[in-house]
JSON list of C-alpha atoms and ligand atoms in Angstrom, two decimals:
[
{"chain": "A", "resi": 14, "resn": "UNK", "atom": "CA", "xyz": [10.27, -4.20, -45.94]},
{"chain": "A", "resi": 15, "resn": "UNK", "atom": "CA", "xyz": [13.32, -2.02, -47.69]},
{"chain": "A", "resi": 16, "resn": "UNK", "atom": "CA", "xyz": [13.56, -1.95, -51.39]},
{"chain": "A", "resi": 17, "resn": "UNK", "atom": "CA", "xyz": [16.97, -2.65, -53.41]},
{"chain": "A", "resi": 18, "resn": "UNK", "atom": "CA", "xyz": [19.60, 0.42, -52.90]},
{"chain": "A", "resi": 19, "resn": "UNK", "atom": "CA", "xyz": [22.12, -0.13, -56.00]},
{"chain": "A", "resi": 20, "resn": "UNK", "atom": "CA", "xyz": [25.57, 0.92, -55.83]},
{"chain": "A", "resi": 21, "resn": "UNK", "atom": "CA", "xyz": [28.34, 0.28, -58.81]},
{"chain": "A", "resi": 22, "resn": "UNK", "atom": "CA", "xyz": [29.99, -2.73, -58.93]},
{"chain": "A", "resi": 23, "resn": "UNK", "atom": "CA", "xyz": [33.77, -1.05, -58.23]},
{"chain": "A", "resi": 24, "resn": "UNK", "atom": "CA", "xyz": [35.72, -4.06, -56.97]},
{"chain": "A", "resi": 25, "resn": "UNK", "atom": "CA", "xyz": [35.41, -6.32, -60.05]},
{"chain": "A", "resi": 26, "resn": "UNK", "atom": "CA", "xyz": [38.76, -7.18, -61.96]},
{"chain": "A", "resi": 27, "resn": "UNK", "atom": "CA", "xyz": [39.22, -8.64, -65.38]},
{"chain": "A", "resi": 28, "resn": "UNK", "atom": "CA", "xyz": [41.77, -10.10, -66.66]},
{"chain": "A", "resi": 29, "resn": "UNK", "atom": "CA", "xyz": [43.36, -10.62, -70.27]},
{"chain": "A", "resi": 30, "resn": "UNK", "atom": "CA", "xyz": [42.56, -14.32, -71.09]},
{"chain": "A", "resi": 31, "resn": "UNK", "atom": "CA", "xyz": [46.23, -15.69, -70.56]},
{"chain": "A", "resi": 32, "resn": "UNK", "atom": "CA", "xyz": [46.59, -14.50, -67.12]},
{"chain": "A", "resi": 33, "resn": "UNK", "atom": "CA", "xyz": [43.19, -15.39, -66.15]},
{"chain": "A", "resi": 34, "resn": "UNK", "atom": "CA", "xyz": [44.26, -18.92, -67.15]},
{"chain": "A", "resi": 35, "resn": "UNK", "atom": "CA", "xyz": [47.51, -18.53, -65.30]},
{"chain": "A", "resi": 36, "resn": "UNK", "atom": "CA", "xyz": [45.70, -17.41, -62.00]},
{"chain": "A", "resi": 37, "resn": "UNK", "atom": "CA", "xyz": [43.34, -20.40, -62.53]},
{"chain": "A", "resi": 38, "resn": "UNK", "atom": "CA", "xyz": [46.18, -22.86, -62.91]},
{"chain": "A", "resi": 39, "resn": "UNK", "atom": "CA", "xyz": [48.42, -21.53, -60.04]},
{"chain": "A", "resi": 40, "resn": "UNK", "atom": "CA", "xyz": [45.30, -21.78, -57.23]},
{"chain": "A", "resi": 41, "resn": "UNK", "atom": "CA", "xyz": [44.67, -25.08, -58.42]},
{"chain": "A", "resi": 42, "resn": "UNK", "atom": "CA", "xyz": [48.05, -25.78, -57.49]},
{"chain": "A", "resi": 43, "resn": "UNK", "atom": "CA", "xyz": [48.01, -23.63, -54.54]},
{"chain": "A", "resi": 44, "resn": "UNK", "atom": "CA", "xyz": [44.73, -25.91, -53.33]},
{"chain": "A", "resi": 45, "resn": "UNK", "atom": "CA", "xyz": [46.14, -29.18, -54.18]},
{"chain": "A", "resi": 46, "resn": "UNK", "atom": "CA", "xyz": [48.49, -28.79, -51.67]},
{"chain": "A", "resi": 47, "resn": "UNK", "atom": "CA", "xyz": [45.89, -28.17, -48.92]},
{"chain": "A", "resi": 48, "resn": "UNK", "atom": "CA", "xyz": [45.46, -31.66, -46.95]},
{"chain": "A", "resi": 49, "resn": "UNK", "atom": "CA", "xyz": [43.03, -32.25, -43.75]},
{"chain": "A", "resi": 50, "resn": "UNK", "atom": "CA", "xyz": [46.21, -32.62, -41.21]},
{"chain": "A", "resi": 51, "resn": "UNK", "atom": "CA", "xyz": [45.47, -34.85, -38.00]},
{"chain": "A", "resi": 52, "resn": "UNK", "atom": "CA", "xyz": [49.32, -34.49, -35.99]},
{"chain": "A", "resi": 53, "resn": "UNK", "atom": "CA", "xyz": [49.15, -30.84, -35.08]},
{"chain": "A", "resi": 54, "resn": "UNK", "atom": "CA", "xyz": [52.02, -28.82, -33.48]},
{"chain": "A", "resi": 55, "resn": "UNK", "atom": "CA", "xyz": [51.02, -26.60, -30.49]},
{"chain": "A", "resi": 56, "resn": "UNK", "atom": "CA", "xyz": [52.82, -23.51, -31.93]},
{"chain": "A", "resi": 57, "resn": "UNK", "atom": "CA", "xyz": [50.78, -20.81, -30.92]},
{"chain": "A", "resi": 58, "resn": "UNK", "atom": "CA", "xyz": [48.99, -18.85, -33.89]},
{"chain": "A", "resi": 59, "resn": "UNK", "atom": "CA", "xyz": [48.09, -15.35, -33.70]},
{"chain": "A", "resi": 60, "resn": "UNK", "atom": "CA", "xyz": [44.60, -14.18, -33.40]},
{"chain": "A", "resi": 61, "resn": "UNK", "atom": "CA", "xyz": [44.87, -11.70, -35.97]},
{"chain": "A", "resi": 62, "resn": "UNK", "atom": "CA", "xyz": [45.83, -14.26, -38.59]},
{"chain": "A", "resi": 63, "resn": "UNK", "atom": "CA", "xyz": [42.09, -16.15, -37.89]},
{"chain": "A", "resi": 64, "resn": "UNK", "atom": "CA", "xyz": [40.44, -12.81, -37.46]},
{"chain": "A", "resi": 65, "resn": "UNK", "atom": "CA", "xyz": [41.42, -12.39, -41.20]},
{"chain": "A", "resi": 66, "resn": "UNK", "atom": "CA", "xyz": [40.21, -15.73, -42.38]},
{"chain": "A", "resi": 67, "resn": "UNK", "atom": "CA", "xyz": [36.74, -15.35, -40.51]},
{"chain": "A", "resi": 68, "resn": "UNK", "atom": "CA", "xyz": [36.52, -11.88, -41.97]},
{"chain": "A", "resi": 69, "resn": "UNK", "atom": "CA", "xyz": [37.20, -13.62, -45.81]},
{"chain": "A", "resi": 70, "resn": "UNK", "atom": "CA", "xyz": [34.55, -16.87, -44.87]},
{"chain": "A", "resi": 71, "resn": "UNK", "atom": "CA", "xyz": [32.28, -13.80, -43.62]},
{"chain": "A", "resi": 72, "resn": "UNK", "atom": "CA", "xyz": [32.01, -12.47, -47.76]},
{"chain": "A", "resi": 73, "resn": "UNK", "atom": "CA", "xyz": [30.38, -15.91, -48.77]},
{"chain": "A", "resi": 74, "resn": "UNK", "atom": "CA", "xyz": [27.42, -15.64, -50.68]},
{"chain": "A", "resi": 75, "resn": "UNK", "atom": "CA", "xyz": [24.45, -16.49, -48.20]},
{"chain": "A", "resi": 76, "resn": "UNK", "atom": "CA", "xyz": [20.36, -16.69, -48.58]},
{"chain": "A", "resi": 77, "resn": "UNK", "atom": "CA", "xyz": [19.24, -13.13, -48.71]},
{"chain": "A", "resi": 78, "resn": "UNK", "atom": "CA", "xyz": [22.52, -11.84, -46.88]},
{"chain": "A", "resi": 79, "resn": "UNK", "atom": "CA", "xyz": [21.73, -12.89, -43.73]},
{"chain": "A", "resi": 80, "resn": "UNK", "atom": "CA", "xyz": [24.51, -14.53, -42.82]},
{"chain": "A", "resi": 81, "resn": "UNK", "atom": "CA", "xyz": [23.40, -17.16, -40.68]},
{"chain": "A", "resi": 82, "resn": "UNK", "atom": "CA", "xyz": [26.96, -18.19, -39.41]},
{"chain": "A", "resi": 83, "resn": "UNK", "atom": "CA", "xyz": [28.58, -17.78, -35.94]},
{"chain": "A", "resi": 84, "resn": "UNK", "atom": "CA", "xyz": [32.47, -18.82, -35.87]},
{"chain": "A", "resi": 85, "resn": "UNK", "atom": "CA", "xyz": [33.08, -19.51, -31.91]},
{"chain": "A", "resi": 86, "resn": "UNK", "atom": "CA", "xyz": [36.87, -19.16, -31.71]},
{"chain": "A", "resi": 87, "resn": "UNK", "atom": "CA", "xyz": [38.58, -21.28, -28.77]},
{"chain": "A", "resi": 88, "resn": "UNK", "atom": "CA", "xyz": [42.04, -21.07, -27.61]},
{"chain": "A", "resi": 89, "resn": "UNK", "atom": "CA", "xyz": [41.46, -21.62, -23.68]},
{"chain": "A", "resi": 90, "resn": "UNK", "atom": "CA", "xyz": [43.02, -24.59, -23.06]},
{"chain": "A", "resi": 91, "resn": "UNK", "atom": "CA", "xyz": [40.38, -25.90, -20.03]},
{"chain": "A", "resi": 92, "resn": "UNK", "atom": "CA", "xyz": [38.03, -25.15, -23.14]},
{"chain": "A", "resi": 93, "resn": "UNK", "atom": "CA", "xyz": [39.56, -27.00, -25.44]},
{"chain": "A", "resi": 94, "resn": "UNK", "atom": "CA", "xyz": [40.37, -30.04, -23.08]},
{"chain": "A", "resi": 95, "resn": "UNK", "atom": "CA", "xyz": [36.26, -30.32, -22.29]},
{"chain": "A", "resi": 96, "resn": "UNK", "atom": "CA", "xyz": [35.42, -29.81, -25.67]},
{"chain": "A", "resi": 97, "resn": "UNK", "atom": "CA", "xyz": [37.72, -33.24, -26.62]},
{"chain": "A", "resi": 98, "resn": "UNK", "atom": "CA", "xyz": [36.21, -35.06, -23.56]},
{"chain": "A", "resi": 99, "resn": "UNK", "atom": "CA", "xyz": [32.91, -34.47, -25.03]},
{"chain": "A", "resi": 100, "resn": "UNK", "atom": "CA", "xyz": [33.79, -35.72, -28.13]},
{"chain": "A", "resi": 101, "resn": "UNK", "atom": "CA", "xyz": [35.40, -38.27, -27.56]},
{"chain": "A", "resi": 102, "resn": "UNK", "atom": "CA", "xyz": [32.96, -39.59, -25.38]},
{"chain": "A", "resi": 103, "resn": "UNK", "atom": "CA", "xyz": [30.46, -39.34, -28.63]},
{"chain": "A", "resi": 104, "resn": "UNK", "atom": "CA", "xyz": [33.41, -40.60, -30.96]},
{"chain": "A", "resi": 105, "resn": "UNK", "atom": "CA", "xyz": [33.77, -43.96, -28.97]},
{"chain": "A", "resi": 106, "resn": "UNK", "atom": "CA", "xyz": [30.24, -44.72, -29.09]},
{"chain": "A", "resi": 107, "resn": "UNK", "atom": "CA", "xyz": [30.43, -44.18, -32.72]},
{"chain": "A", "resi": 108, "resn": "UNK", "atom": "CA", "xyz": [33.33, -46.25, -32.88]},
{"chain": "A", "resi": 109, "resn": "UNK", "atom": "CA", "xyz": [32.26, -49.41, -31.39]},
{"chain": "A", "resi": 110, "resn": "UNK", "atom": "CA", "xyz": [28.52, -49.81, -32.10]},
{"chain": "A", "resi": 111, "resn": "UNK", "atom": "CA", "xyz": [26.70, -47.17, -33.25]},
{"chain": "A", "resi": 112, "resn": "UNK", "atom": "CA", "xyz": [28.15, -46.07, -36.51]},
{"chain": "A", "resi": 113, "resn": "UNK", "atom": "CA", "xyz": [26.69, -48.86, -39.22]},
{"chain": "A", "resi": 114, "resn": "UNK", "atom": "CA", "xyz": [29.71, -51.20, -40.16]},
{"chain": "A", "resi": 115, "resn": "UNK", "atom": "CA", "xyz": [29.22, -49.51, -43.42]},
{"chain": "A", "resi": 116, "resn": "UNK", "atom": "CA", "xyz": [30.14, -46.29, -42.61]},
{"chain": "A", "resi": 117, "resn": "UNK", "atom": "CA", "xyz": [33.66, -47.76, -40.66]},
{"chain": "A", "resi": 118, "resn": "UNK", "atom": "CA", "xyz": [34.48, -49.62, -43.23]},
{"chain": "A", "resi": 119, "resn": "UNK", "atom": "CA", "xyz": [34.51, -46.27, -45.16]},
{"chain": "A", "resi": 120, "resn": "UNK", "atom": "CA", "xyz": [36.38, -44.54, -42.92]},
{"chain": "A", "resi": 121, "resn": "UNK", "atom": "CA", "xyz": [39.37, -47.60, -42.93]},
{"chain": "A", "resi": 122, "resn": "UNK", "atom": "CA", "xyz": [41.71, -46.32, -44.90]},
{"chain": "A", "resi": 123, "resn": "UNK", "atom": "CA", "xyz": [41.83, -43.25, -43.60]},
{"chain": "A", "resi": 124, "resn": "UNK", "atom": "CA", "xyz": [43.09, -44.41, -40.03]},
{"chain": "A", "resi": 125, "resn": "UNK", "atom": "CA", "xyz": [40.50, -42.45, -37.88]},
{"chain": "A", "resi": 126, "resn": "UNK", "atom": "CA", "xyz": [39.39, -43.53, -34.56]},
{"chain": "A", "resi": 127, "resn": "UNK", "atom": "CA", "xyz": [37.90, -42.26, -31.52]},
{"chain": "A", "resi": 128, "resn": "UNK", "atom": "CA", "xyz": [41.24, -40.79, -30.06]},
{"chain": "A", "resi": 129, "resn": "UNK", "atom": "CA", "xyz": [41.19, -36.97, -30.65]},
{"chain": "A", "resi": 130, "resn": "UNK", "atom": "CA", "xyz": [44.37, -35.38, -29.24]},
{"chain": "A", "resi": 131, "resn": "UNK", "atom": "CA", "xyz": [44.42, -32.62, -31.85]},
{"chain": "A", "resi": 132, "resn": "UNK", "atom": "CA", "xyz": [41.07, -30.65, -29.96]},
{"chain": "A", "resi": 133, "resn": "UNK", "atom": "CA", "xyz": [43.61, -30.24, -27.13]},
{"chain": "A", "resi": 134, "resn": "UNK", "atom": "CA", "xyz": [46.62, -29.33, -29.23]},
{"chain": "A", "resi": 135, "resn": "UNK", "atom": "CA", "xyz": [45.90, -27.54, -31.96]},
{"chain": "A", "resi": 136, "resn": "UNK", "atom": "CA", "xyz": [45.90, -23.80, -30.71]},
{"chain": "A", "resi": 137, "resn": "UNK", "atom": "CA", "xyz": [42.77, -22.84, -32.16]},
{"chain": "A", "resi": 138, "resn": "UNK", "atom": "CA", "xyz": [39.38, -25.23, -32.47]},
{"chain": "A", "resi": 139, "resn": "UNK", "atom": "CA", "xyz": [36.77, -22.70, -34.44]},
{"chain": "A", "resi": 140, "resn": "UNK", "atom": "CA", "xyz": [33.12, -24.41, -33.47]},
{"chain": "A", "resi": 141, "resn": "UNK", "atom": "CA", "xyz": [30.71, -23.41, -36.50]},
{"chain": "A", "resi": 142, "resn": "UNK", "atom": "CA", "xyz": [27.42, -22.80, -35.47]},
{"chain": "A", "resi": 143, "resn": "UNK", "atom": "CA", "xyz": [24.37, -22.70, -37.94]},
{"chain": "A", "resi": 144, "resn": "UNK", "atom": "CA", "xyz": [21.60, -19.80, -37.18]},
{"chain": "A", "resi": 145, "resn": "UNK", "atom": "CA", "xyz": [18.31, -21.26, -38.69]},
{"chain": "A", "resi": 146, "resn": "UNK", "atom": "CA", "xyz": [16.72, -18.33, -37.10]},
{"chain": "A", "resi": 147, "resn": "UNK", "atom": "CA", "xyz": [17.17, -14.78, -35.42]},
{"chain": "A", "resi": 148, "resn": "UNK", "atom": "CA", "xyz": [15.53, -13.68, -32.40]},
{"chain": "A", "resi": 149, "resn": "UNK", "atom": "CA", "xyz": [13.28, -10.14, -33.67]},
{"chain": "A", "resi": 150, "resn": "UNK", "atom": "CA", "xyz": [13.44, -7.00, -31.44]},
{"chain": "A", "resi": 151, "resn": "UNK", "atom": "CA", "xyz": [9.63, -8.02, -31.17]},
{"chain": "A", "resi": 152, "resn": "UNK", "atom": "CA", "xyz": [10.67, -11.47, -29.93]},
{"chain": "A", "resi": 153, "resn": "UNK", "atom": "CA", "xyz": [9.68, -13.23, -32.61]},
{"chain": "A", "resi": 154, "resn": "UNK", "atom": "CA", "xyz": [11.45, -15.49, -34.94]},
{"chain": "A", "resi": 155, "resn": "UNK", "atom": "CA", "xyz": [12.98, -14.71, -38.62]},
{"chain": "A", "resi": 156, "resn": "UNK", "atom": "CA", "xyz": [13.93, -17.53, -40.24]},
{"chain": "A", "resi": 157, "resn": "UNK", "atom": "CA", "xyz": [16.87, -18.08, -42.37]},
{"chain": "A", "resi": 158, "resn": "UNK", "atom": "CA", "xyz": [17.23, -19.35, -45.95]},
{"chain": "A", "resi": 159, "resn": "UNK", "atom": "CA", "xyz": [19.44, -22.03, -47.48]},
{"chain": "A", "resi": 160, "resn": "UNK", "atom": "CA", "xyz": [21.49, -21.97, -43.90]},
{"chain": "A", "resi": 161, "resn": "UNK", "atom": "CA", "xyz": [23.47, -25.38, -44.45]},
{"chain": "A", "resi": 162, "resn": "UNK", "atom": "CA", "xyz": [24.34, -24.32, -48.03]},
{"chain": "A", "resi": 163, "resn": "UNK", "atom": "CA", "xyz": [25.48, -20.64, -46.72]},
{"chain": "A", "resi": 164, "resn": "UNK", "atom": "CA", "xyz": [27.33, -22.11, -44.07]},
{"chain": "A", "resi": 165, "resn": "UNK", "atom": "CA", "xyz": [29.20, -24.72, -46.04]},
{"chain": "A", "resi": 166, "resn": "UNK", "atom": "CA", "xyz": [30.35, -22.12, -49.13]},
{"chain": "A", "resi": 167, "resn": "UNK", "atom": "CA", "xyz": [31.41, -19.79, -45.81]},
{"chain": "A", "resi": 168, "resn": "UNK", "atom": "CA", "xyz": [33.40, -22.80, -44.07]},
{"chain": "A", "resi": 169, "resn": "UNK", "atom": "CA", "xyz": [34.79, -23.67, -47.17]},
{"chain": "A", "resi": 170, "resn": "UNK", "atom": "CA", "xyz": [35.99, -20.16, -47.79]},
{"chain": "A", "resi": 171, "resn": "UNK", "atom": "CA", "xyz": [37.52, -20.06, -44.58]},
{"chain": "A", "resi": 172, "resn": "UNK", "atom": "CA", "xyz": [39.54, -23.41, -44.58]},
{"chain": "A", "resi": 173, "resn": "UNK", "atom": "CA", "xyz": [41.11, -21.73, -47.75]},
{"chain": "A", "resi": 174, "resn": "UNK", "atom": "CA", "xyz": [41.77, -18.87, -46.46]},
{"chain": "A", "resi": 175, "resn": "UNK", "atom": "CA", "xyz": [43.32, -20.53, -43.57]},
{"chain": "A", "resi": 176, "resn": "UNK", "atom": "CA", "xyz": [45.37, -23.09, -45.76]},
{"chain": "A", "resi": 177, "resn": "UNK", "atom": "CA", "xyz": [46.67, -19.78, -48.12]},
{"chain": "A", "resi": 178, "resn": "UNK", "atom": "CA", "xyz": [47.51, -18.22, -44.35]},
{"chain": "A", "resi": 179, "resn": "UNK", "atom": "CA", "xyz": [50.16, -21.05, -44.46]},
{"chain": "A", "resi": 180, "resn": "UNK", "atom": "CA", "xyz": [47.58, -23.18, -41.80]},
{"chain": "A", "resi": 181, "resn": "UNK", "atom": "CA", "xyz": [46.48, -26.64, -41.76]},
{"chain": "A", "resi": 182, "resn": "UNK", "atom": "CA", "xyz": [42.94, -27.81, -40.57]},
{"chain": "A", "resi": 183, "resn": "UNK", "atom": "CA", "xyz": [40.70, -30.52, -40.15]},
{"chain": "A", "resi": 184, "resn": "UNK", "atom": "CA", "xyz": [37.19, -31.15, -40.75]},
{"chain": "A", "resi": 185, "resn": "UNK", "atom": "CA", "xyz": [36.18, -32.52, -37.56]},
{"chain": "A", "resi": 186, "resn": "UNK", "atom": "CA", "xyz": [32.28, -33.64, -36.77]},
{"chain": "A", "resi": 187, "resn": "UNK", "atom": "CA", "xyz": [31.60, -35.22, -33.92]},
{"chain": "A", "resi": 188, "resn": "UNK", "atom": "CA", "xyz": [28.49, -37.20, -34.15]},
{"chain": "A", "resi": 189, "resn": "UNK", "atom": "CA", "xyz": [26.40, -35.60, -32.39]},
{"chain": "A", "resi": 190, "resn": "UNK", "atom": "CA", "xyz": [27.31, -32.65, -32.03]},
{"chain": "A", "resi": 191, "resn": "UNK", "atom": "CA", "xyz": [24.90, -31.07, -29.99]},
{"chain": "A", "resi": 192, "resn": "UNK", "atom": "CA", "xyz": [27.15, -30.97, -26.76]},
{"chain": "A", "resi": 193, "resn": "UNK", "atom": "CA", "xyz": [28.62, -27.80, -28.18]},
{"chain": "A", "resi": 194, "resn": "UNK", "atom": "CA", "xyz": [25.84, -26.34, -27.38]},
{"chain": "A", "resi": 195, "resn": "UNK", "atom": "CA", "xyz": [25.97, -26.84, -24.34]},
{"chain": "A", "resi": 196, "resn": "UNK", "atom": "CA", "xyz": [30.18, -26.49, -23.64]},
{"chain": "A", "resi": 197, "resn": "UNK", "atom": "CA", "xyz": [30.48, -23.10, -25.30]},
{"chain": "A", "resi": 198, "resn": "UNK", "atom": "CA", "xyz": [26.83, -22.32, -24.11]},
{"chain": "A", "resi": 199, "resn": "UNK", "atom": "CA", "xyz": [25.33, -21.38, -27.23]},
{"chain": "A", "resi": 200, "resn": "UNK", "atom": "CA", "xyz": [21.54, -20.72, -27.55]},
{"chain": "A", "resi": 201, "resn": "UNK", "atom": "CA", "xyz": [18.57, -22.69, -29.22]},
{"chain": "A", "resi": 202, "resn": "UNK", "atom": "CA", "xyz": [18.73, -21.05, -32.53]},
{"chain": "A", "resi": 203, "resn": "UNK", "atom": "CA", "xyz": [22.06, -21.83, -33.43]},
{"chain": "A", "resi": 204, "resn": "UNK", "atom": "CA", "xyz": [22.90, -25.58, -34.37]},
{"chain": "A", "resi": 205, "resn": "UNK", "atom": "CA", "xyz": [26.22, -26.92, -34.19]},
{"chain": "A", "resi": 206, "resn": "UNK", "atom": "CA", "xyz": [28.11, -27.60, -37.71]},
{"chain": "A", "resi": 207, "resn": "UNK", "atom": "CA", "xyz": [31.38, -29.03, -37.54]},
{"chain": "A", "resi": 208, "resn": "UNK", "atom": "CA", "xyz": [34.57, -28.08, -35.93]},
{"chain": "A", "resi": 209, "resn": "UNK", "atom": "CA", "xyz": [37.42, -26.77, -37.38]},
{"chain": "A", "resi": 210, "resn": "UNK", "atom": "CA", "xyz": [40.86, -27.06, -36.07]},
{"chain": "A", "resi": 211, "resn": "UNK", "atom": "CA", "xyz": [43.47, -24.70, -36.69]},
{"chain": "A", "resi": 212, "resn": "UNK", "atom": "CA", "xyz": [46.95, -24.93, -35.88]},
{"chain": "A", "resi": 213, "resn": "UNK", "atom": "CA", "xyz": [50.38, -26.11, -37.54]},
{"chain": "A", "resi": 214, "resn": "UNK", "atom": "CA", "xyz": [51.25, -29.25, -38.80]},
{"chain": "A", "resi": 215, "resn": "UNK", "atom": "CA", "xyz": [53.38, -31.28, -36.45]},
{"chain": "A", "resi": 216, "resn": "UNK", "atom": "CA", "xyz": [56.77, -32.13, -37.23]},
{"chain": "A", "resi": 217, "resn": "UNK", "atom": "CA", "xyz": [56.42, -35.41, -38.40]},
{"chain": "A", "resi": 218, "resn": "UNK", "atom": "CA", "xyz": [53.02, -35.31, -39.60]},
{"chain": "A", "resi": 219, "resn": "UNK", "atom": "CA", "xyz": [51.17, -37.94, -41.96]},
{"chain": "A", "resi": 220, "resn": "UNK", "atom": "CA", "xyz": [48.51, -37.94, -43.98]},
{"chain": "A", "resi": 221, "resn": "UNK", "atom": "CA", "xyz": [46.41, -41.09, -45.90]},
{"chain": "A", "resi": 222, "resn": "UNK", "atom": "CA", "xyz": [47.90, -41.63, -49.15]},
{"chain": "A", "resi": 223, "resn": "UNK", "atom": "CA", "xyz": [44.43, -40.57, -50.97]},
{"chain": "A", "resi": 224, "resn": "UNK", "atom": "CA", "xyz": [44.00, -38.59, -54.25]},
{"chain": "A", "resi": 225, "resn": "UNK", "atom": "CA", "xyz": [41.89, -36.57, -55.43]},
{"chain": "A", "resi": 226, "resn": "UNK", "atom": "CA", "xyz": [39.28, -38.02, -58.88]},
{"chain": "A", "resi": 227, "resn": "UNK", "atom": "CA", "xyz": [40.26, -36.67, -61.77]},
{"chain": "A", "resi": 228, "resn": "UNK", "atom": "CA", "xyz": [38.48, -33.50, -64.39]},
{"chain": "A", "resi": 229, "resn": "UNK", "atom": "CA", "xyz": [36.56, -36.65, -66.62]},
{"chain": "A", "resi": 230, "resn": "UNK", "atom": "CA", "xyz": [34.65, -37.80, -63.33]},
{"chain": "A", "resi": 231, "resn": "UNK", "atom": "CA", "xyz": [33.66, -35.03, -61.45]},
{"chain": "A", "resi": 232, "resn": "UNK", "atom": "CA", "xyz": [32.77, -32.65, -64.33]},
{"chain": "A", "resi": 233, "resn": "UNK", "atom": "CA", "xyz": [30.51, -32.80, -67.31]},
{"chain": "A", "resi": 234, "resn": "UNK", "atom": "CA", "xyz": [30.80, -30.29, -70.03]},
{"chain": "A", "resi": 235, "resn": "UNK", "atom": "CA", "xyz": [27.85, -30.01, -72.41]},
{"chain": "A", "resi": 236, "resn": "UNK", "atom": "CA", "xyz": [28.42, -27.26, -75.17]},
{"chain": "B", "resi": 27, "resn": "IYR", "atom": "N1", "xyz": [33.14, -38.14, -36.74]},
{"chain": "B", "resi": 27, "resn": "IYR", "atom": "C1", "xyz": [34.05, -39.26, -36.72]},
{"chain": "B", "resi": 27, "resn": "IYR", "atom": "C2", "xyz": [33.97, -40.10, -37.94]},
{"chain": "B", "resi": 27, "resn": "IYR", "atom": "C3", "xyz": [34.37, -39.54, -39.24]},
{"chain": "B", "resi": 27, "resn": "IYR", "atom": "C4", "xyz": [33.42, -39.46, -40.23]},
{"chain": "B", "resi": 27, "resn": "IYR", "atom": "C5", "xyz": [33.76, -39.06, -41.49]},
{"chain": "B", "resi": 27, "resn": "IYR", "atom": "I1", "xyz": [32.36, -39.10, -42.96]},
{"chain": "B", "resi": 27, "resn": "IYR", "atom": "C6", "xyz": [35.10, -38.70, -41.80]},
{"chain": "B", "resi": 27, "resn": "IYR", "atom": "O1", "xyz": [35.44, -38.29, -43.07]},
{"chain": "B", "resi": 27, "resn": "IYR", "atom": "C7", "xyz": [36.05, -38.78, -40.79]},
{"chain": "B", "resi": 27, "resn": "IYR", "atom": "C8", "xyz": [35.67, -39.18, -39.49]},
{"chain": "B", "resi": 27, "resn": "IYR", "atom": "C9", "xyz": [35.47, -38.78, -36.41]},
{"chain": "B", "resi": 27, "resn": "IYR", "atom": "O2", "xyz": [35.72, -37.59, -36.38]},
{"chain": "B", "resi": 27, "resn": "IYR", "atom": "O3", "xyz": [36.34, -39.62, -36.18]}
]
């Protein structure tokens, strides 16, 4: 066991009150704009661009720093092409029979179905992979804390780093997932997440008309 090591806190940066309200403002708008795109261009994207935006998901706050995230980047197209076989195998199940009627009549009005052209492409699928544990040098197991809710801040850092890289993405999770496992031949300890595709917007792209609630219904202020 290592005790704390304390080092000043050197990056931090106030700001007077107006501009902090400014800054707050313009990412607001700068995030509104951010929608889950399904039509995706094959453009190629450079590598360095997502190397960024997995370095900025990689400062999320995590239980007891241990990071417990593995980004598996694809852009091999015989890759990518299994990867949407597998899912769409999964996704067609889901489709007709064993998602509850409940659940597809939630998904309606937002037009998706088992067809899933974009994991072909989109230049870059990024498969998140949860680590609930790490394998010890003794061979043992340590076990991670508060994975899912590490792994969500860190995915959600890293669509917005991707959308303020000038990318679009979507959210995808196949249901199951555990074929990723087995495609991109990860081991036991890591558990699929979702999968996040990366690419631009196509041309003529559309998205649901859907907004967002308002302050009054998704905030609470008691003073
Ligand atoms: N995994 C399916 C279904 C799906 C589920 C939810 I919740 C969504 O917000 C969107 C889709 C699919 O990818 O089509």
């Amino acid at each position: 066991m290592t005790g704390p090591r304390y080092v000043p806190l050197s990056s931090y940066r106030e700001y007077p009150e107006d501009e902090m309200k400014r800054r707050a403002e313009d990412f607001y708008a700068e995030l509104r704009r951010r929608r889950t795109v399904r039509d995706f261009s094959d453009r190629p994207v450079p590598r360095e661009v997502i190397e960024s935006c997995l370095l900025a998901a990689g400062t999320a706050p995590n239980g007891a720093n241990r990071q417990p995230w593995r980004f598996v980047v694809v852009g091999d197209p015989a890759l990518k092409a299994r990867i949407r076989e597998a899912a769409e195998e999964e996704e067609r199940a889901f489709y007709s029979g064993r998602a509850p009627k409940e659940w597809i009549e939630a998904l309606a009005h937002l037009g998706t179905d088992e067809n899933k052209l974009f994991l072909e492409r989109a230049p870059w699928l990024i498969a998140i992979f949860a680590e609930s544990w790490e394998p010890t040098a003794e061979g043992g197991k340590a076990k991670n804390y508060y994975v899912s809710e590490s792994v969500g801040i860190a995915t959600g850092m890293l669509i917005t780093a991707l959308h303020h890289s000038g990318l679009a993405t979507l959210t995808h999770t196949p249901s199951p997932m555990k074929f990723l496992n087995d495609v991109l031949d990860r081991p036991d300890n890591e558990r699929a997440f979702l999968v996040l595709v990366v690419g631009y917007p196509d041309e003529n792209a559309t998205v649901p008309d859907i907004t967002k609630k308002p302050l009054d219904q998704i905030a609470h202020f008691i003073e």
